[in-house]
Coordinates of C-alpha atoms and ligand atoms in Angstrom, one line a residue:
M2 CA -35.1 15.1 -8.8
P3 CA -34.8 13.0 -11.9
K4 CA -34.6 9.3 -11.5
G5 CA -31.1 7.9 -11.4
S6 CA -29.3 11.0 -10.3
P7 CA -26.4 10.3 -8.0
V8 CA -27.1 10.6 -4.4
S9 CA -24.3 11.8 -2.2
P10 CA -24.4 11.9 1.6
P11 CA -25.0 15.3 3.2
G12 CA -21.7 17.0 3.2
R13 CA -20.0 18.9 6.0
P14 CA -17.9 21.9 5.5
K15 CA -14.4 21.1 4.5
G16 CA -12.1 20.9 7.4
E17 CA -14.6 20.0 10.1
Y18 CA -13.8 16.6 11.6
R19 CA -16.3 13.8 11.4
S20 CA -16.9 11.4 14.2
A21 CA -18.4 8.0 14.8
Q22 CA -20.3 9.6 17.7
H23 CA -23.4 11.6 16.9
E24 CA -25.1 12.4 20.2
G25 CA -25.8 16.0 21.0
S26 CA -23.1 17.6 23.0
P27 CA -23.0 20.5 25.5
V28 CA -21.5 23.8 24.6
S29 CA -17.7 23.4 24.5
A30 CA -14.7 24.9 23.0
H31 CA -13.7 24.1 19.4
L32 CA -10.3 22.6 19.0
R33 CA -8.0 22.9 16.0
V34 CA -6.2 19.8 14.8
V35 CA -4.0 19.5 11.8
C36 CA -4.5 16.4 9.8
P37 CA -1.4 14.1 9.9
H38 CA -2.1 12.9 6.4
C39 CA -3.0 16.0 4.3
D40 CA -2.0 18.8 6.7
T41 CA -5.5 20.4 6.6
T42 CA -6.4 22.3 9.7
N43 CA -9.6 20.8 11.1
R44 CA -11.9 22.5 13.6
G45 CA -14.4 20.6 15.8
L46 CA -15.8 20.0 19.2
R47 CA -13.3 18.6 21.7
E48 CA -15.6 15.7 22.6
R49 CA -15.9 14.7 19.0
L50 CA -12.2 14.3 18.8
D51 CA -11.9 10.6 19.4
A52 CA -10.4 7.6 17.8
G53 CA -13.2 7.7 15.2
A54 CA -12.7 11.3 14.2
N55 CA -11.8 11.8 10.6
C56 CA -10.3 14.7 8.6
G57 CA -13.1 16.7 6.9
S58 CA -10.8 17.0 3.8
C59 CA -9.1 13.6 3.2
K60 CA -11.4 11.5 5.5
Q61 CA -8.5 9.7 7.2
A62 CA -8.1 9.3 10.9
L63 CA -7.1 12.5 12.7
L64 CA -5.8 10.6 15.7
P65 CA -4.1 7.6 14.2
G66 CA -2.3 6.9 17.5
R67 CA 1.2 6.9 16.0
P68 CA 3.8 9.5 15.5
L69 CA 3.3 11.8 12.6
E70 CA 6.2 12.7 10.3
L71 CA 7.2 16.3 10.1
T72 CA 9.2 17.9 7.3
A73 CA 10.1 21.4 6.3
A74 CA 7.0 21.4 4.2
N75 CA 4.5 20.8 7.0
F76 CA 6.4 21.8 10.2
D77 CA 5.1 25.3 10.6
R78 CA 1.6 24.4 9.9
H79 CA 1.6 21.7 12.6
V80 CA 3.3 24.0 15.1
A81 CA 0.9 26.8 14.6
G82 CA -2.3 25.0 13.8
N83 CA -2.8 22.5 16.6
D84 CA -4.6 23.5 19.8
L85 CA -3.3 20.3 21.5
P86 CA 0.4 20.5 22.5
L87 CA 2.7 19.2 19.8
V88 CA 5.6 17.0 20.9
V89 CA 8.5 16.7 18.4
D90 CA 11.1 14.0 18.6
F91 CA 14.2 15.3 16.8
W92 CA 16.0 12.0 15.8
A93 CA 18.1 10.4 13.1
P94 CA 18.2 6.9 11.7
W95 CA 21.9 6.5 12.7
C96 CA 21.3 7.4 16.3
G97 CA 21.3 4.4 18.6
P98 CA 19.5 6.0 21.6
C99 CA 16.9 7.4 19.2
R100 CA 16.2 3.9 17.8
M101 CA 16.1 2.5 21.3
M102 CA 13.4 5.1 22.3
A103 CA 11.3 4.6 19.2
P104 CA 9.1 1.8 20.4
A105 CA 8.3 3.6 23.7
Y106 CA 7.6 6.8 21.7
E107 CA 5.2 4.9 19.5
Q108 CA 3.4 3.5 22.6
A109 CA 3.3 7.0 24.0
A110 CA 1.7 8.3 20.8
A111 CA -1.0 5.6 21.1
Q112 CA -1.8 6.4 24.8
L113 CA -1.6 10.2 24.4
A114 CA -3.6 10.4 21.1
R115 CA -6.3 12.7 22.6
E116 CA -3.9 14.7 24.8
A117 CA -1.1 15.7 22.5
R118 CA 0.1 15.6 18.9
I119 CA 3.1 13.3 18.8
A120 CA 5.5 13.9 16.0
K121 CA 9.0 12.9 14.7
L122 CA 11.5 15.0 12.8
D123 CA 14.4 13.2 11.0
T124 CA 17.3 15.6 11.5
E125 CA 19.3 13.9 8.9
S126 CA 16.8 14.7 6.1
E127 CA 15.8 18.0 7.7
P128 CA 19.1 19.6 8.9
G129 CA 17.7 23.1 8.4
L130 CA 15.0 22.6 11.0
A131 CA 17.4 21.0 13.4
S132 CA 19.7 24.0 13.2
R133 CA 16.8 26.5 13.4
F134 CA 15.9 25.0 16.8
G135 CA 19.5 24.7 17.9
I136 CA 19.3 20.9 18.3
R137 CA 22.8 19.9 19.6
S138 CA 22.2 16.3 20.5
I139 CA 19.6 13.7 19.7
P140 CA 17.2 12.5 20.7
T141 CA 15.8 15.8 21.8
L142 CA 12.1 16.3 22.6
V143 CA 10.6 19.7 22.1
V144 CA 7.0 20.6 23.2
F145 CA 5.2 23.4 21.3
R146 CA 2.1 25.0 22.6
N147 CA 0.2 27.7 20.7
G148 CA 3.0 27.9 18.2
R149 CA 5.8 28.4 20.8
E150 CA 8.3 26.2 22.3
V151 CA 7.5 25.6 26.0
A152 CA 9.8 22.7 26.9
R153 CA 12.7 20.6 25.7
Q154 CA 14.7 17.6 27.0
S155 CA 17.6 15.7 25.5
G156 CA 18.3 12.1 25.9
A157 CA 16.2 8.9 25.5
M158 CA 13.3 8.3 27.9
D159 CA 11.4 5.1 28.6
L160 CA 7.6 4.9 28.3
P161 CA 6.7 5.9 31.9
G162 CA 9.2 8.8 31.7
L163 CA 7.7 9.9 28.3
L164 CA 4.1 9.8 29.6
R165 CA 5.0 11.7 32.8
W166 CA 7.1 14.3 31.0
I167 CA 4.6 15.0 28.3
R168 CA 1.5 15.0 30.6
A169 CA 3.3 17.5 32.9
G170 CA 3.6 19.8 29.9
G171 CA 7.1 18.8 29.1
Ligands
ZN5 ZN1 -6.6 15.1 6.0

């Protein structure tokens, strides 16, 4: 190699998440996680999916521990591409109970980062998605698993209620 040529770190295939942990791991299932920043579907080992796991494409944190914002542009990709359950809070800025629940929802997102994808959808800016899912009151929480709705509940919940409901599968 000629002197002075740029040295780049050994790359990984695009879309495989990177982790701060490097120890060998036993055989385990791969898990798909859609990046909350660039919407790339990442595949990697479940035990590598931790707070240090980064997107193989944009290198940002895959589990930022806060709700990700869904829009018509990325909604279907997140519903279909995550192997973790995806929880969507259908809300709106003018909705008092939604705003009241927001801090608890953010805390739930931090605590459930490895267990579920926690997302928000602003029904004011995305009325098409609200009507597609027949959202009649907000806040309404909907849980998707393997691309399909498995549970929904309307009305604000506190943090213990959110954790319990989401961990029970909605
Ligand atoms: Zn990314």
